Amino acid sequence: MSSPSPAPLVALLLALALPKPAAAQGSLEAAWASAEAESLELRQAQARTREAGTLRLEAASMQLARVSTQWTAAFNDREIAVPEELLVGIDPSLTVPPLQTREALGGSLTVTQPLLRAALVPAVQAASRAWRAAQADEAQVRQGLRAAVARAYWGLVAARAGEEVAQTNLELAEAQAALADRRIAAGLEGRRAGLQGRLGVSRASRELLAATDAVAEAEAAWSTLFGEEPPTDLQAPPTPQVPTSLEEALATALARRPDLLAADQRWQALRKQRAAEDLAWAPTLDLAFQARFNLNPTLFNPAPAQAGVGLQLNWDLFDGGLRIARSQQRKAQAGAARLERDLRGRDARQDVRLAWHRLQRAGIAVEAVEAEVALAEEDLELASRGLEAGAGTLFEVQGARLSTAAARLARIRERTARDLAAIDLLEAMGSL
């Protein structure tokens, strides 16, 4: 009695193991965009960036014009006129203002334009670098978020692919068990073939349960990260592109890694801030314009309005040592910031080297498991043909099936490990 060929089932298994096309909402880019839109940590970092951006305007205001106004109102109990004896010889037709009015209302408008602020340039530079440091911190938060999303994404894709492989393996085991029963009934196999068939179904069922649990755990991790159920049609992303050499990866990390950029900008900001505070020793020069208004003229202040322009030189020669203390404080802070930058550079190089070696090992493992899958599939095909020709046994086919299923599951794991190692390398480089 001839048995049905497992070749169609093998083709089905291969089709299930291949990546499937999906809609745009199931892509990794869509997952990144969704996570960035909902992340409270990223919003907090963006708020800090906006706050740091206001420092530039605060520093630039040192050279911007200042406008102030002041008004006073006084109410006296009586008006005091000029005594008659003081008006002798004055034309009676002229109106002489009183010495004091019952009501007095006046004010002034002052416009001050700084002309010389030696600390302006380093102060603006310090604010700009602090803002860039905040931008780099925001980029670092975004990198970490993207890495977490990628791990959850690849984990769920791998878990679902493993479940499909386990489901197909169960179907193959059930088909082999049914074939064993028919061959036993026909007298072609002994009772042991039926026992092996049922054992194969039991093992495949347990593997499917384990794969289903892995999918549930991956979906729970997704829901925790996104706050919603994962899409049903996740698109398996391509392997991330990484540099071709360790030297290129190290150079990219030193040039683009956000935490290194933030540490360097903070060091530069403290240096510029110290320079700005040291230049506070220099004098300042202002151009001032003032307009005064008198709505109730008197004899001593008869003009209703008058204006004046003048220069003002300010120079604090000594402030008790406060500026000296602040300068030393900024110097110490800048030294600590430089050490922090160097430490982060050392850690970044170490992170890149470790991630690079993990990626290389993962790549070798993928090549090995690809060869293993090819050998297992060929062995299954030969065992199936041997059974059809009467030269093989069900035990050989079942053993080949188990080896093929194990190899395909290993391929999913190793491919996932390789892609996540590439993600780790990109995160270490600051290129994610």
GROMACS .gro file of C-alpha atoms in nm:
model
  432
    1MET     CA    1   0.000   0.000   0.000
    2SER     CA    2   0.152   0.333  -0.105
    3SER     CA    3   0.157   0.625   0.135
    4PRO     CA    4   0.082   0.989   0.051
    5SER     CA    5   0.393   1.192  -0.018
    6PRO     CA    6   0.481   1.455   0.245
    7ALA     CA    7   0.624   1.682  -0.025
    8PRO     CA    8   0.312   1.908  -0.032
    9LEU     CA    9   0.332   1.943   0.345
   10VAL     CA   10   0.700   2.031   0.319
   11ALA     CA   11   0.617   2.300   0.065
   12LEU     CA   12   0.346   2.434   0.299
   13LEU     CA   13   0.595   2.445   0.585
   14LEU     CA   14   0.844   2.639   0.377
   15ALA     CA   15   0.574   2.886   0.275
   16LEU     CA   16   0.477   2.943   0.637
   17ALA     CA   17   0.837   3.005   0.738
   18LEU     CA   18   0.886   3.280   0.480
   19PRO     CA   19   0.803   3.644   0.565
   20LYS     CA   20   0.456   3.751   0.463
   21PRO     CA   21   0.360   4.086   0.310
   22ALA     CA   22   0.166   4.311   0.545
   23ALA     CA   23  -0.007   4.641   0.545
   24ALA     CA   24   0.178   4.957   0.631
   25GLN     CA   25   0.023   4.972   0.978
   26GLY     CA   26   0.200   4.645   1.059
   27SER     CA   27   0.547   4.773   0.973
   28LEU     CA   28   0.833   4.848   1.208
   29GLU     CA   29   0.830   5.214   1.103
   30ALA     CA   30   0.462   5.240   1.197
   31ALA     CA   31   0.539   5.083   1.535
   32TRP     CA   32   0.817   5.335   1.592
   33ALA     CA   33   0.587   5.625   1.503
   34SER     CA   34   0.313   5.496   1.733
   35ALA     CA   35   0.551   5.447   2.025
   36GLU     CA   36   0.705   5.793   1.982
   37ALA     CA   37   0.361   5.952   1.975
   38GLU     CA   38   0.258   5.785   2.301
   39SER     CA   39   0.585   5.783   2.498
   40LEU     CA   40   0.572   5.996   2.812
   41GLU     CA   41   0.950   5.976   2.845
   42LEU     CA   42   0.996   6.123   2.498
   43ARG     CA   43   0.745   6.399   2.569
   44GLN     CA   44   0.935   6.484   2.884
   45ALA     CA   45   1.261   6.501   2.690
   46GLN     CA   46   1.098   6.724   2.428
   47ALA     CA   47   0.975   6.957   2.702
   48ARG     CA   48   1.330   6.982   2.840
   49THR     CA   49   1.455   7.065   2.491
   50ARG     CA   50   1.202   7.347   2.458
   51GLU     CA   51   1.302   7.474   2.801
   52ALA     CA   52   1.670   7.473   2.704
   53GLY     CA   53   1.585   7.659   2.383
   54THR     CA   54   1.461   7.956   2.583
   55LEU     CA   55   1.811   8.001   2.728
   56ARG     CA   56   1.928   8.143   2.395
   57LEU     CA   57   1.674   8.424   2.410
   58GLU     CA   58   1.765   8.488   2.772
   59ALA     CA   59   2.132   8.524   2.677
   60ALA     CA   60   2.059   8.740   2.372
   61SER     CA   61   1.847   8.974   2.585
   62MET     CA   62   2.172   9.113   2.729
   63GLN     CA   63   2.212   9.318   2.409
   64LEU     CA   64   1.847   9.397   2.343
   65ALA     CA   65   1.686   9.731   2.428
   66ARG     CA   66   1.502   9.775   2.754
   67VAL     CA   67   1.194   9.993   2.787
   68SER     CA   68   1.047  10.104   3.119
   69THR     CA   69   0.794  10.359   3.231
   70GLN     CA   70   0.707  10.511   3.568
   71TRP     CA   71   0.409  10.726   3.665
   72THR     CA   72   0.319  10.904   3.989
   73ALA     CA   73   0.003  11.078   4.108
   74ALA     CA   74  -0.012  11.314   4.408
   75PHE     CA   75  -0.312  11.484   4.566
   76ASN     CA   76  -0.250  11.794   4.783
   77ASP     CA   77  -0.493  11.953   5.026
   78ARG     CA   78  -0.473  12.290   4.853
   79GLU     CA   79  -0.321  12.477   4.564
   80ILE     CA   80  -0.045  12.731   4.641
   81ALA     CA   81  -0.032  13.029   4.408
   82VAL     CA   82   0.266  13.257   4.349
   83PRO     CA   83   0.257  13.551   4.598
   84GLU     CA   84   0.156  13.885   4.447
   85GLU     CA   85   0.479  14.057   4.549
   86LEU     CA   86   0.668  13.816   4.332
   87LEU     CA   87   0.459  13.914   4.028
   88VAL     CA   88   0.561  14.279   4.025
   89GLY     CA   89   0.670  14.382   3.681
   90ILE     CA   90   0.521  14.075   3.510
   91ASP     CA   91   0.265  14.123   3.232
   92PRO     CA   92  -0.077  14.062   3.393
   93SER     CA   93  -0.198  13.891   3.073
   94LEU     CA   94   0.049  13.606   3.124
   95THR     CA   95  -0.068  13.293   3.305
   96VAL     CA   96   0.169  13.210   3.582
   97PRO     CA   97   0.155  12.848   3.699
   98PRO     CA   98   0.112  12.795   4.074
   99LEU     CA   99   0.382  12.682   4.308
  100GLN     CA  100   0.176  12.375   4.393
  101THR     CA  101  -0.130  12.224   4.229
  102ARG     CA  102  -0.408  12.034   4.396
  103GLU     CA  103  -0.331  11.735   4.174
  104ALA     CA  104   0.004  11.634   4.033
  105LEU     CA  105   0.036  11.368   3.764
  106GLY     CA  106   0.359  11.290   3.585
  107GLY     CA  107   0.571  11.009   3.453
  108SER     CA  108   0.865  10.907   3.243
  109LEU     CA  109   0.951  10.670   2.959
  110THR     CA  110   1.305  10.532   2.947
  111VAL     CA  111   1.465  10.338   2.663
  112THR     CA  112   1.806  10.184   2.733
  113GLN     CA  113   2.011  10.029   2.454
  114PRO     CA  114   2.319   9.835   2.570
  115LEU     CA  115   2.619   9.923   2.358
  116LEU     CA  116   2.893   9.717   2.517
  117ARG     CA  117   2.844   9.376   2.679
  118ALA     CA  118   3.168   9.179   2.668
  119ALA     CA  119   2.996   8.866   2.803
  120LEU     CA  120   2.733   8.859   2.527
  121VAL     CA  121   2.906   8.626   2.278
  122PRO     CA  122   3.017   8.353   2.521
  123ALA     CA  123   2.680   8.369   2.699
  124VAL     CA  124   2.491   8.306   2.372
  125GLN     CA  125   2.734   8.028   2.283
  126ALA     CA  126   2.685   7.864   2.622
  127ALA     CA  127   2.306   7.877   2.584
  128SER     CA  128   2.323   7.734   2.233
  129ARG     CA  129   2.536   7.443   2.348
  130ALA     CA  130   2.306   7.372   2.640
  131TRP     CA  131   2.017   7.361   2.392
  132ARG     CA  132   2.209   7.120   2.166
  133ALA     CA  133   2.284   6.901   2.467
  134ALA     CA  134   1.912   6.884   2.541
  135GLN     CA  135   1.846   6.791   2.179
  136ALA     CA  136   2.101   6.511   2.206
  137ASP     CA  137   1.935   6.389   2.527
  138GLU     CA  138   1.604   6.380   2.342
  139ALA     CA  139   1.765   6.180   2.062
  140GLN     CA  140   1.905   5.938   2.320
  141VAL     CA  141   1.558   5.880   2.464
  142ARG     CA  142   1.424   5.824   2.112
  143GLN     CA  143   1.704   5.573   2.041
  144GLY     CA  144   1.626   5.375   2.354
  145LEU     CA  145   1.254   5.377   2.273
  146ARG     CA  146   1.318   5.255   1.918
  147ALA     CA  147   1.543   4.978   2.044
  148ALA     CA  148   1.274   4.861   2.288
  149VAL     CA  149   1.012   4.868   2.013
  150ALA     CA  150   1.239   4.674   1.777
  151ARG     CA  151   1.299   4.404   2.037
  152ALA     CA  152   0.928   4.370   2.104
  153TYR     CA  153   0.854   4.371   1.730
  154TRP     CA  154   1.111   4.107   1.638
  155GLY     CA  155   1.017   3.900   1.941
  156LEU     CA  156   0.652   3.889   1.839
  157VAL     CA  157   0.731   3.815   1.474
  158ALA     CA  158   0.963   3.530   1.577
  159ALA     CA  159   0.710   3.389   1.824
  160ARG     CA  160   0.435   3.386   1.563
  161ALA     CA  161   0.663   3.227   1.305
  162GLY     CA  162   0.762   2.962   1.558
  163GLU     CA  163   0.396   2.891   1.630
  164GLU     CA  164   0.330   2.841   1.259
  165VAL     CA  165   0.622   2.599   1.232
  166ALA     CA  166   0.498   2.410   1.539
  167GLN     CA  167   0.145   2.393   1.395
  168THR     CA  168   0.273   2.255   1.066
  169ASN     CA  169   0.492   2.005   1.253
  170LEU     CA  170   0.184   1.884   1.440
  171GLU     CA  171  -0.004   1.838   1.115
  172LEU     CA  172   0.285   1.635   0.976
  173ALA     CA  173   0.298   1.423   1.294
  174GLU     CA  174  -0.076   1.354   1.274
  175ALA     CA  175  -0.042   1.258   0.908
  176GLN     CA  176   0.242   1.020   0.993
  177ALA     CA  177   0.042   0.869   1.279
  178ALA     CA  178  -0.252   0.807   1.047
  179LEU     CA  179  -0.019   0.656   0.788
  180ALA     CA  180   0.131   0.429   1.054
  181ASP     CA  181  -0.215   0.303   1.149
  182ARG     CA  182  -0.295   0.221   0.786
  183ARG     CA  183   0.034   0.041   0.734
  184ILE     CA  184  -0.021  -0.159   1.055
  185ALA     CA  185  -0.368  -0.255   0.939
  186ALA     CA  186  -0.219  -0.367   0.605
  187GLY     CA  187   0.044  -0.573   0.784
  188LEU     CA  188   0.333  -0.359   0.658
  189GLU     CA  189   0.438  -0.228   0.999
  190GLY     CA  190   0.444  -0.358   1.350
  191ARG     CA  191   0.274  -0.217   1.660
  192ARG     CA  192   0.584  -0.013   1.739
  193ALA     CA  193   0.517   0.213   1.438
  194GLY     CA  194   0.181   0.311   1.586
  195LEU     CA  195   0.339   0.388   1.923
  196GLN     CA  196   0.603   0.604   1.757
  197GLY     CA  197   0.333   0.787   1.562
  198ARG     CA  198   0.133   0.869   1.872
  199LEU     CA  199   0.449   0.976   2.055
  200GLY     CA  200   0.527   1.208   1.766
  201VAL     CA  201   0.181   1.364   1.787
  202SER     CA  202   0.217   1.411   2.163
  203ARG     CA  203   0.556   1.577   2.130
  204ALA     CA  204   0.438   1.803   1.848
  205SER     CA  205   0.134   1.903   2.056
  206ARG     CA  206   0.354   2.001   2.348
  207GLU     CA  207   0.579   2.202   2.118
  208LEU     CA  208   0.275   2.381   1.979
  209LEU     CA  209   0.156   2.465   2.331
  210ALA     CA  210   0.499   2.606   2.417
  211ALA     CA  211   0.500   2.811   2.096
  212THR     CA  212   0.151   2.941   2.176
  213ASP     CA  213   0.268   3.047   2.523
  214ALA     CA  214   0.563   3.228   2.365
  215VAL     CA  215   0.323   3.418   2.139
  216ALA     CA  216   0.106   3.514   2.438
  217GLU     CA  217   0.412   3.644   2.625
  218ALA     CA  218   0.530   3.842   2.323
  219GLU     CA  219   0.184   3.992   2.274
  220ALA     CA  220   0.170   4.086   2.643
  221ALA     CA  221   0.506   4.261   2.612
  222TRP     CA  222   0.374   4.448   2.308
  223SER     CA  223   0.059   4.556   2.495
  224THR     CA  224   0.268   4.678   2.788
  225LEU     CA  225   0.484   4.887   2.556
  226PHE     CA  226   0.210   5.030   2.333
  227GLY     CA  227  -0.099   5.009   2.552
  228GLU     CA  228  -0.292   4.826   2.281
  229GLU     CA  229  -0.323   4.486   2.119
  230PRO     CA  230  -0.062   4.410   1.851
  231PRO     CA  231  -0.164   4.403   1.483
  232THR     CA  232  -0.242   4.063   1.339
  233ASP     CA  233  -0.039   4.123   1.024
  234LEU     CA  234   0.305   4.226   1.144
  235GLN     CA  235   0.550   4.255   0.859
  236ALA     CA  236   0.881   4.079   0.916
  237PRO     CA  237   1.135   4.362   0.871
  238PRO     CA  238   1.455   4.311   0.672
  239THR     CA  239   1.784   4.265   0.848
  240PRO     CA  240   1.908   4.610   0.958
  241GLN     CA  241   2.197   4.753   0.760
  242VAL     CA  242   2.516   4.784   0.963
  243PRO     CA  243   2.872   4.899   0.884
  244THR     CA  244   3.104   4.655   0.711
  245SER     CA  245   3.391   4.702   0.957
  246LEU     CA  246   3.444   4.761   1.327
  247GLU     CA  247   3.647   5.074   1.254
  248GLU     CA  248   3.356   5.227   1.064
  249ALA     CA  249   3.118   5.143   1.349
  250LEU     CA  250   3.351   5.303   1.604
  251ALA     CA  251   3.392   5.617   1.395
  252THR     CA  252   3.015   5.647   1.353
  253ALA     CA  253   2.959   5.606   1.726
  254LEU     CA  254   3.209   5.878   1.816
  255ALA     CA  255   3.051   6.114   1.564
  256ARG     CA  256   2.680   6.044   1.612
  257ARG     CA  257   2.608   5.879   1.946
  258PRO     CA  258   2.364   6.112   2.128
  259ASP     CA  259   2.499   6.070   2.481
  260LEU     CA  260   2.851   6.153   2.360
  261LEU     CA  261   2.723   6.461   2.179
  262ALA     CA  262   2.529   6.569   2.487
  263ALA     CA  263   2.832   6.528   2.715
  264ASP     CA  264   3.054   6.721   2.474
  265GLN     CA  265   2.803   7.005   2.439
  266ARG     CA  266   2.764   7.033   2.816
  267TRP     CA  267   3.139   7.059   2.856
  268GLN     CA  268   3.154   7.329   2.589
  269ALA     CA  269   2.861   7.510   2.752
  270LEU     CA  270   3.031   7.522   3.091
  271ARG     CA  271   3.352   7.653   2.933
  272LYS     CA  272   3.161   7.930   2.757
  273GLN     CA  273   2.964   8.006   3.070
  274ARG     CA  274   3.284   8.049   3.266
  275ALA     CA  275   3.419   8.284   2.998
  276ALA     CA  276   3.098   8.488   3.014
  277GLU     CA  277   3.119   8.521   3.390
  278ASP     CA  278   3.487   8.616   3.375
  279LEU     CA  279   3.401   8.893   3.128
  280ALA     CA  280   3.165   9.037   3.388
  281TRP     CA  281   3.476   9.215   3.513
  282ALA     CA  282   3.466   9.436   3.203
  283PRO     CA  283   3.271   9.766   3.211
  284THR     CA  284   2.937   9.803   3.033
  285LEU     CA  285   2.821  10.096   2.823
  286ASP     CA  286   2.457  10.192   2.764
  287LEU     CA  287   2.278  10.452   2.555
  288ALA     CA  288   1.975  10.587   2.739
  289PHE     CA  289   1.682  10.794   2.613
  290GLN     CA  290   1.431  10.935   2.861
  291ALA     CA  291   1.111  11.131   2.806
  292ARG     CA  292   0.944  11.297   3.106
  293PHE     CA  293   0.582  11.408   3.118
  294ASN     CA  294   0.421  11.661   3.354
  295LEU     CA  295   0.044  11.686   3.318
  296ASN     CA  296   0.015  11.953   3.593
  297PRO     CA  297   0.290  12.216   3.536
  298THR     CA  298   0.408  12.428   3.827
  299LEU     CA  299   0.635  12.729   3.854
  300PHE     CA  300   0.933  12.509   3.936
  301ASN     CA  301   0.842  12.250   3.671
  302PRO     CA  302   0.663  12.438   3.397
  303ALA     CA  303   0.749  12.214   3.098
  304PRO     CA  304   0.473  11.963   3.013
  305ALA     CA  305   0.724  11.732   2.843
  306GLN     CA  306   1.096  11.707   2.792
  307ALA     CA  307   1.343  11.448   2.664
  308GLY     CA  308   1.710  11.370   2.698
  309VAL     CA  309   1.975  11.131   2.564
  310GLY     CA  310   2.285  11.020   2.748
  311LEU     CA  311   2.557  10.755   2.784
  312GLN     CA  312   2.595  10.546   3.095
  313LEU     CA  313   2.916  10.366   3.195
  314ASN     CA  314   2.893  10.095   3.461
  315TRP     CA  315   3.188   9.915   3.612
  316ASP     CA  316   3.177   9.692   3.918
  317LEU     CA  317   3.538   9.697   4.030
  318PHE     CA  318   3.506   9.455   4.319
  319ASP     CA  319   3.216   9.252   4.449
  320GLY     CA  320   3.370   9.090   4.754
  321GLY     CA  321   3.513   8.795   4.560
  322LEU     CA  322   3.182   8.658   4.429
  323ARG     CA  323   3.294   8.653   4.065
  324ILE     CA  324   3.620   8.484   4.157
  325ALA     CA  325   3.433   8.210   4.343
  326ARG     CA  326   3.193   8.157   4.054
  327SER     CA  327   3.479   8.138   3.807
  328GLN     CA  328   3.648   7.867   4.011
  329GLN     CA  329   3.319   7.683   4.043
  330ARG     CA  330   3.264   7.687   3.665
  331LYS     CA  331   3.621   7.569   3.612
  332ALA     CA  332   3.562   7.270   3.839
  333GLN     CA  333   3.230   7.193   3.671
  334ALA     CA  334   3.389   7.211   3.327
  335GLY     CA  335   3.665   6.972   3.438
  336ALA     CA  336   3.408   6.724   3.565
  337ALA     CA  337   3.209   6.757   3.243
  338ARG     CA  338   3.517   6.685   3.036
  339LEU     CA  339   3.587   6.370   3.238
  340GLU     CA  340   3.225   6.267   3.189
  341ARG     CA  341   3.264   6.311   2.814
  342ASP     CA  342   3.581   6.099   2.811
  343LEU     CA  343   3.418   5.827   3.022
  344ARG     CA  344   3.119   5.812   2.792
  345GLY     CA  345   3.352   5.787   2.495
  346ARG     CA  346   3.531   5.493   2.654
  347ASP     CA  347   3.201   5.319   2.734
  348ALA     CA  348   3.072   5.385   2.382
  349ARG     CA  349   3.374   5.220   2.223
  350GLN     CA  350   3.333   4.922   2.451
  351ASP     CA  351   2.961   4.896   2.372
  352VAL     CA  352   3.029   4.904   1.999
  353ARG     CA  353   3.300   4.638   2.020
  354LEU     CA  354   3.081   4.402   2.223
  355ALA     CA  355   2.781   4.456   1.995
  356TRP     CA  356   2.999   4.406   1.688
  357HIS     CA  357   3.135   4.071   1.813
  358ARG     CA  358   2.785   3.954   1.909
  359LEU     CA  359   2.667   4.037   1.559
  360GLN     CA  360   2.955   3.848   1.402
  361ARG     CA  361   2.882   3.540   1.614
  362ALA     CA  362   2.513   3.566   1.530
  363GLY     CA  363   2.592   3.586   1.159
  364ILE     CA  364   2.804   3.270   1.177
  365ALA     CA  365   2.524   3.093   1.365
  366VAL     CA  366   2.272   3.189   1.096
  367GLU     CA  367   2.495   3.051   0.822
  368ALA     CA  368   2.534   2.725   1.015
  369VAL     CA  369   2.163   2.685   1.081
  370GLU     CA  370   2.078   2.760   0.716
  371ALA     CA  371   2.302   2.470   0.615
  372GLU     CA  372   2.141   2.258   0.886
  373VAL     CA  373   1.792   2.333   0.753
  374ALA     CA  374   1.897   2.244   0.399
  375LEU     CA  375   2.042   1.913   0.516
  376ALA     CA  376   1.737   1.830   0.730
  377GLU     CA  377   1.496   1.906   0.446
  378GLU     CA  378   1.697   1.690   0.207
  379ASP     CA  379   1.704   1.410   0.464
  380LEU     CA  380   1.325   1.433   0.506
  381GLU     CA  381   1.274   1.421   0.132
  382LEU     CA  382   1.498   1.115   0.093
  383ALA     CA  383   1.333   0.938   0.385
  384SER     CA  384   0.988   1.004   0.236
  385ARG     CA  385   1.094   0.872  -0.104
  386GLY     CA  386   1.248   0.567   0.056
  387LEU     CA  387   0.923   0.494   0.237
  388GLU     CA  388   0.728   0.526  -0.086
  389ALA     CA  389   0.969   0.290  -0.260
  390GLY     CA  390   0.947   0.037   0.021
  391ALA     CA  391   1.312   0.080   0.115
  392GLY     CA  392   1.255   0.294   0.423
  393THR     CA  393   1.055   0.293   0.744
  394LEU     CA  394   0.824   0.527   0.924
  395PHE     CA  395   1.084   0.558   1.199
  396GLU     CA  396   1.327   0.711   0.954
  397VAL     CA  397   1.064   0.954   0.822
  398GLN     CA  398   0.960   1.053   1.172
  399GLY     CA  399   1.318   1.113   1.278
  400ALA     CA  400   1.378   1.325   0.970
  401ARG     CA  401   1.060   1.521   1.044
  402LEU     CA  402   1.168   1.599   1.398
  403SER     CA  403   1.512   1.706   1.278
  404THR     CA  404   1.358   1.933   1.014
  405ALA     CA  405   1.118   2.098   1.259
  406ALA     CA  406   1.397   2.155   1.510
  407ALA     CA  407   1.621   2.304   1.240
  408ARG     CA  408   1.349   2.541   1.120
  409LEU     CA  409   1.275   2.659   1.472
  410ALA     CA  410   1.647   2.712   1.527
  411ARG     CA  411   1.663   2.913   1.206
  412ILE     CA  412   1.390   3.145   1.334
  413ARG     CA  413   1.572   3.190   1.665
  414GLU     CA  414   1.911   3.252   1.506
  415ARG     CA  415   1.775   3.497   1.250
  416THR     CA  416   1.600   3.686   1.527
  417ALA     CA  417   1.917   3.687   1.736
  418ARG     CA  418   2.115   3.821   1.439
  419ASP     CA  419   1.866   4.099   1.369
  420LEU     CA  420   1.849   4.199   1.736
  421ALA     CA  421   2.229   4.200   1.750
  422ALA     CA  422   2.223   4.441   1.456
  423ILE     CA  423   1.974   4.657   1.646
  424ASP     CA  424   2.203   4.655   1.949
  425LEU     CA  425   2.496   4.762   1.731
  426LEU     CA  426   2.297   5.045   1.573
  427GLU     CA  427   2.188   5.163   1.917
  428ALA     CA  428   2.549   5.152   2.040
  429MET     CA  429   2.649   5.356   1.736
  430GLY     CA  430   2.367   5.609   1.782
  431SER     CA  431   2.232   5.531   1.434
  432LEU     CA  432   1.900   5.368   1.520
   0.00000   0.00000   0.00000
